[in-house]
mmCIF file of C-alpha atoms in Angstrom:
data_model
loop_
_atom_site.group_PDB
_atom_site.id
_atom_site.type_symbol
_atom_site.label_atom_id
_atom_site.label_comp_id
_atom_site.label_asym_id
_atom_site.label_seq_id
_atom_site.Cartn_x
_atom_site.Cartn_y
_atom_site.Cartn_z
ATOM 1 C CA ASP A 127 118.529 91.898 81.466
ATOM 2 C CA GLN A 128 115.095 91.028 80.398
ATOM 3 C CA GLN A 129 114.100 88.119 82.748
ATOM 4 C CA VAL A 130 110.318 87.948 81.206
ATOM 5 C CA LYS A 131 109.778 88.696 77.783
ATOM 6 C CA GLN A 132 106.794 88.906 75.795
ATOM 7 C CA ASN A 133 108.232 89.213 72.132
ATOM 8 C CA SER A 134 104.690 90.262 70.320
ATOM 9 C CA PRO A 135 103.795 93.727 71.519
ATOM 10 C CA SER A 136 100.559 93.379 69.758
ATOM 11 C CA LEU A 137 97.911 90.859 68.293
ATOM 12 C CA SER A 138 94.677 91.361 66.615
ATOM 13 C CA VAL A 139 92.095 88.691 66.673
ATOM 14 C CA GLN A 140 88.632 88.164 65.457
ATOM 15 C CA GLU A 141 85.427 87.763 67.990
ATOM 16 C CA GLY A 142 84.856 84.080 68.723
ATOM 17 C CA ARG A 143 88.471 82.950 67.786
ATOM 18 C CA ILE A 144 91.175 82.086 69.866
ATOM 19 C CA SER A 145 93.857 84.474 71.313
ATOM 20 C CA ILE A 146 96.916 83.228 72.153
ATOM 21 C CA LEU A 147 99.580 85.035 73.995
ATOM 22 C CA ASN A 148 103.125 84.141 74.643
ATOM 23 C CA CYS A 149 105.714 84.749 77.211
ATOM 24 C CA ASP A 150 109.326 83.373 77.580
ATOM 25 C CA TYR A 151 111.448 83.303 81.008
ATOM 26 C CA THR A 152 115.022 83.074 81.346
ATOM 27 C CA ASN A 153 115.249 82.586 85.177
ATOM 28 C CA SER A 154 115.112 79.150 86.410
ATOM 29 C CA MET A 155 114.213 80.116 90.056
ATOM 30 C CA PHE A 156 110.990 81.310 88.645
ATOM 31 C CA ASP A 157 108.474 78.855 89.560
ATOM 32 C CA TYR A 158 104.987 80.969 89.697
ATOM 33 C CA PHE A 159 103.501 82.706 86.620
ATOM 34 C CA LEU A 160 100.873 84.958 86.495
ATOM 35 C CA TRP A 161 98.841 87.020 84.112
ATOM 36 C CA TYR A 162 97.529 90.307 84.172
ATOM 37 C CA LYS A 163 95.058 92.515 82.074
ATOM 38 C CA LYS A 164 95.457 96.254 81.883
ATOM 39 C CA TYR A 165 92.704 98.405 80.484
ATOM 40 C CA PRO A 166 93.628 102.194 79.734
ATOM 41 C CA ALA A 167 94.236 104.409 83.106
ATOM 42 C CA GLU A 168 93.591 101.500 84.921
ATOM 43 C CA GLY A 169 96.046 99.458 87.093
ATOM 44 C CA PRO A 170 96.501 95.636 86.012
ATOM 45 C CA THR A 171 94.113 93.162 87.376
ATOM 46 C CA PHE A 172 95.178 89.503 88.211
ATOM 47 C CA LEU A 173 93.606 87.348 85.427
ATOM 48 C CA ILE A 174 95.528 83.561 86.343
ATOM 49 C CA SER A 175 98.281 82.080 87.445
ATOM 50 C CA ILE A 176 100.175 78.722 87.641
ATOM 51 C CA SER A 177 102.693 77.190 89.642
ATOM 52 C CA SER A 178 105.651 74.920 88.533
ATOM 53 C CA ILE A 179 104.115 71.915 89.331
ATOM 54 C CA LYS A 180 101.381 71.852 86.965
ATOM 55 C CA ASP A 181 101.198 72.629 83.260
ATOM 56 C CA LYS A 182 98.000 74.157 82.767
ATOM 57 C CA ASN A 183 95.402 75.946 84.758
ATOM 58 C CA GLU A 184 91.767 76.857 83.307
ATOM 59 C CA ASP A 185 89.349 79.568 84.445
ATOM 60 C CA GLY A 186 86.311 79.810 82.172
ATOM 61 C CA ARG A 187 87.554 81.253 78.930
ATOM 62 C CA PHE A 188 91.030 81.619 80.182
ATOM 63 C CA THR A 189 93.920 78.545 79.913
ATOM 64 C CA VAL A 190 97.424 78.799 81.073
ATOM 65 C CA PHE A 191 100.342 76.511 79.756
ATOM 66 C CA LEU A 192 103.545 76.261 81.453
ATOM 67 C CA ASN A 193 106.440 74.366 79.439
ATOM 68 C CA LYS A 194 109.096 74.474 82.011
ATOM 69 C CA SER A 195 111.620 72.877 79.690
ATOM 70 C CA ALA A 196 111.265 75.314 77.020
ATOM 71 C CA LYS A 197 111.115 78.124 80.067
ATOM 72 C CA HIS A 198 107.267 79.103 77.826
ATOM 73 C CA LEU A 199 104.023 79.761 79.021
ATOM 74 C CA SER A 200 101.060 80.901 77.024
ATOM 75 C CA LEU A 201 97.558 81.928 77.637
ATOM 76 C CA HIS A 202 94.873 80.921 75.747
ATOM 77 C CA ILE A 203 91.527 82.971 75.598
ATOM 78 C CA VAL A 204 88.380 81.358 73.949
ATOM 79 C CA PRO A 205 86.257 82.365 72.598
ATOM 80 C CA SER A 206 87.607 85.874 72.176
ATOM 81 C CA GLN A 207 85.426 88.759 72.954
ATOM 82 C CA PRO A 208 85.680 92.417 72.344
ATOM 83 C CA GLY A 209 85.765 93.102 75.941
ATOM 84 C CA ASP A 210 89.318 91.144 76.408
ATOM 85 C CA SER A 211 90.663 93.911 74.305
ATOM 86 C CA ALA A 212 93.472 95.077 76.749
ATOM 87 C CA VAL A 213 97.221 94.877 77.272
ATOM 88 C CA TYR A 214 98.185 91.736 79.047
ATOM 89 C CA PHE A 215 101.516 91.425 81.459
ATOM 90 C CA CYS A 216 103.148 88.107 82.327
ATOM 91 C CA ALA A 217 105.038 88.069 85.421
ATOM 92 C CA ALA A 218 107.013 85.708 87.175
ATOM 93 C CA GLY A 219 108.820 85.074 90.442
ATOM 94 C CA PRO A 220 109.542 82.148 92.808
ATOM 95 C CA TYR A 221 106.641 80.912 94.571
ATOM 96 C CA ASN A 222 105.404 82.891 97.656
ATOM 97 C CA THR A 223 107.554 85.491 96.351
ATOM 98 C CA ASP A 224 107.027 89.501 97.010
ATOM 99 C CA LYS A 225 108.980 90.308 94.068
ATOM 100 C CA LEU A 226 107.327 89.791 90.649
ATOM 101 C CA ILE A 227 108.966 90.625 87.281
ATOM 102 C CA PHE A 228 106.777 91.588 84.648
ATOM 103 C CA GLY A 229 107.061 91.385 80.849
ATOM 104 C CA THR A 230 106.341 94.201 78.733
ATOM 105 C CA GLY A 231 102.859 93.603 77.437
ATOM 106 C CA THR A 232 101.350 92.614 74.668
ATOM 107 C CA ARG A 233 98.283 94.395 73.232
ATOM 108 C CA LEU A 234 95.344 92.481 72.200
ATOM 109 C CA GLN A 235 92.680 93.752 69.892
ATOM 110 C CA VAL A 236 89.383 91.544 69.355
ATOM 111 C CA PHE A 237 87.354 92.727 66.559
ATOM 112 C CA PRO A 238 83.873 91.939 65.469
ATOM 113 C CA ASP B 99 84.649 100.326 98.042
ATOM 114 C CA THR B 100 88.048 100.906 95.866
ATOM 115 C CA ALA B 101 90.472 97.899 96.934
ATOM 116 C CA VAL B 102 93.627 99.814 96.404
ATOM 117 C CA SER B 103 93.307 103.681 95.689
ATOM 118 C CA GLN B 104 96.025 106.563 95.031
ATOM 119 C CA THR B 105 95.909 110.038 94.626
ATOM 120 C CA PRO B 106 96.373 111.865 92.816
ATOM 121 C CA LYS B 107 95.715 110.437 89.468
ATOM 122 C CA TYR B 108 97.624 113.242 87.601
ATOM 123 C CA LEU B 109 100.564 115.272 88.628
ATOM 124 C CA VAL B 110 102.311 117.645 86.867
ATOM 125 C CA THR B 111 105.303 119.627 88.098
ATOM 126 C CA GLN B 112 108.479 121.378 87.126
ATOM 127 C CA MET B 113 111.921 119.961 87.657
ATOM 128 C CA GLY B 114 113.177 120.527 90.924
ATOM 129 C CA ASN B 115 110.388 120.190 92.783
ATOM 130 C CA ASP B 116 109.361 117.685 95.579
ATOM 131 C CA LYS B 117 106.229 115.560 95.310
ATOM 132 C CA SER B 118 104.317 112.815 97.016
ATOM 133 C CA ILE B 119 101.888 110.111 95.813
ATOM 134 C CA LYS B 120 99.583 108.381 98.631
ATOM 135 C CA CYS B 121 98.632 105.003 98.324
ATOM 136 C CA GLU B 122 95.969 103.284 100.508
ATOM 137 C CA GLN B 123 94.580 99.640 100.557
ATOM 138 C CA ASN B 124 91.453 98.333 102.498
ATOM 139 C CA LEU B 125 91.716 94.659 101.714
ATOM 140 C CA GLY B 126 93.828 93.976 104.888
ATOM 141 C CA HIS B 127 96.909 92.965 103.008
ATOM 142 C CA ASP B 128 100.271 93.375 105.046
ATOM 143 C CA THR B 129 102.362 93.845 101.582
ATOM 144 C CA MET B 130 102.535 96.745 99.885
ATOM 145 C CA TYR B 131 104.533 97.890 96.889
ATOM 146 C CA TRP B 132 105.721 100.636 94.503
ATOM 147 C CA TYR B 133 106.126 100.064 90.858
ATOM 148 C CA LYS B 134 107.434 102.571 87.942
ATOM 149 C CA GLN B 135 105.844 102.027 84.350
ATOM 150 C CA ASP B 136 108.292 103.781 82.115
ATOM 151 C CA SER B 137 107.777 105.233 78.585
ATOM 152 C CA LYS B 138 108.859 101.771 77.321
ATOM 153 C CA LYS B 139 105.898 100.160 79.361
ATOM 154 C CA PHE B 140 108.534 98.206 81.373
ATOM 155 C CA LEU B 141 106.648 97.684 84.828
ATOM 156 C CA LYS B 142 109.560 97.387 87.664
ATOM 157 C CA ILE B 143 109.236 97.159 91.145
ATOM 158 C CA MET B 144 110.579 99.796 93.358
ATOM 159 C CA PHE B 145 109.701 99.310 97.270
ATOM 160 C CA SER B 146 107.975 96.568 99.087
ATOM 161 C CA TYR B 147 107.167 97.000 102.603
ATOM 162 C CA ASN B 148 105.396 94.068 104.702
ATOM 163 C CA ASN B 149 103.598 95.975 107.977
ATOM 164 C CA LYS B 150 105.414 98.972 107.712
ATOM 165 C CA GLU B 151 108.999 97.443 107.398
ATOM 166 C CA LEU B 152 111.031 97.790 103.899
ATOM 167 C CA ILE B 153 111.397 94.585 102.340
ATOM 168 C CA ILE B 154 112.403 95.297 98.896
ATOM 169 C CA ASN B 155 114.196 98.485 97.647
ATOM 170 C CA GLU B 156 115.448 98.097 93.973
ATOM 171 C CA THR B 157 118.186 100.248 92.817
ATOM 172 C CA VAL B 158 116.261 103.552 93.037
ATOM 173 C CA PRO B 159 117.897 106.852 93.383
ATOM 174 C CA ASN B 160 117.440 107.907 97.326
ATOM 175 C CA ARG B 161 115.666 111.149 95.982
ATOM 176 C CA PHE B 162 112.481 108.538 96.146
ATOM 177 C CA SER B 163 111.767 107.571 99.892
ATOM 178 C CA PRO B 164 108.423 105.236 100.675
ATOM 179 C CA LYS B 165 106.881 106.055 104.061
ATOM 180 C CA SER B 166 104.619 103.603 105.610
ATOM 181 C CA PRO B 167 102.444 104.846 108.302
ATOM 182 C CA ASP B 168 100.856 102.143 109.202
ATOM 183 C CA LYS B 169 99.846 98.517 106.886
ATOM 184 C CA ALA B 170 97.268 100.151 105.143
ATOM 185 C CA HIS B 171 99.526 102.859 103.561
ATOM 186 C CA LEU B 172 102.217 103.408 101.598
ATOM 187 C CA ASN B 173 103.075 106.970 100.364
ATOM 188 C CA LEU B 174 105.896 107.748 97.767
ATOM 189 C CA HIS B 175 107.755 111.044 98.247
ATOM 190 C CA ILE B 176 110.173 112.215 95.750
ATOM 191 C CA ASN B 177 112.529 114.861 96.134
ATOM 192 C CA SER B 178 114.460 117.373 93.148
ATOM 193 C CA LEU B 179 112.071 115.834 90.522
ATOM 194 C CA GLU B 180 114.122 115.238 87.203
ATOM 195 C CA LEU B 181 112.513 114.581 83.731
ATOM 196 C CA GLY B 182 113.289 111.104 83.905
ATOM 197 C CA ASP B 183 110.912 110.732 86.838
ATOM 198 C CA SER B 184 107.992 111.041 84.182
ATOM 199 C CA ALA B 185 106.288 107.636 84.434
ATOM 200 C CA VAL B 186 102.947 106.161 86.027
ATOM 201 C CA TYR B 187 103.276 105.159 89.442
ATOM 202 C CA PHE B 188 101.245 101.716 90.407
ATOM 203 C CA CYS B 189 100.830 101.006 94.134
ATOM 204 C CA ALA B 190 99.926 97.293 94.757
ATOM 205 C CA SER B 191 99.072 95.237 98.018
ATOM 206 C CA SER B 192 99.044 91.641 98.629
ATOM 207 C CA GLN B 193 99.004 88.895 101.524
ATOM 208 C CA LYS B 194 102.277 88.050 102.881
ATOM 209 C CA GLY B 195 103.287 85.069 100.805
ATOM 210 C CA VAL B 196 101.161 85.199 98.487
ATOM 211 C CA SER B 197 102.390 86.183 94.914
ATOM 212 C CA GLU B 198 98.643 87.567 93.685
ATOM 213 C CA GLN B 199 99.089 91.446 93.722
ATOM 214 C CA PHE B 200 96.262 93.839 93.627
ATOM 215 C CA PHE B 201 97.272 97.057 92.048
ATOM 216 C CA GLY B 202 95.839 100.834 92.211
ATOM 217 C CA PRO B 203 94.860 103.014 88.979
ATOM 218 C CA GLY B 204 98.304 104.487 88.828
ATOM 219 C CA THR B 205 99.569 108.209 89.041
ATOM 220 C CA ARG B 206 100.830 109.411 85.772
ATOM 221 C CA LEU B 207 103.860 111.706 86.839
ATOM 222 C CA THR B 208 104.936 114.277 84.176
ATOM 223 C CA VAL B 209 107.900 116.535 84.821
ATOM 224 C CA LEU B 210 108.246 119.516 82.908
#
């Protein structure tokens, strides 16, 4: 029973364009959401988060949007750079939780 | 100055053996975790410890035994290894009450 779903296993985007990665969740108790980035042979690294009291959080080129009614969040990267090529995991849980539920990841490839 | 470190990075062993994976964090966090990423890329929590006390114990066979000698270390011992234990195991840490978790580089375990 996947409570956090990333339905696109991969995404290919040209350098300079926008990358949009999507994530859906089913558990209405989730109120904190995070995006992690993972390079091969490394552990996931925290990228950006959002709590359910907001619908948008921005950090430089990265913006996360949350649509609570649709139980959907997305990560926008603009402009995309080749160094952004990695696997992106969405994670969710109740606020101040020790237990995060991760999606299966979306592999982003940014080509020149 | 690695924040969360794991040893070994790779572990190849025979079925039925017992092995351990070590994890150390120098971030001063009081909560540590073990995750398993299987062949389908699901990243699932196995255990979490807060100040050496077991907090989360997901449905994990009791062949897996975590040990936390102090709050900076969380080791994972696996008895009677099985083929299905082959996976990448990630250690992570966080401050209690903060959802952002910091991950180690992972240990790729292969059981032959």
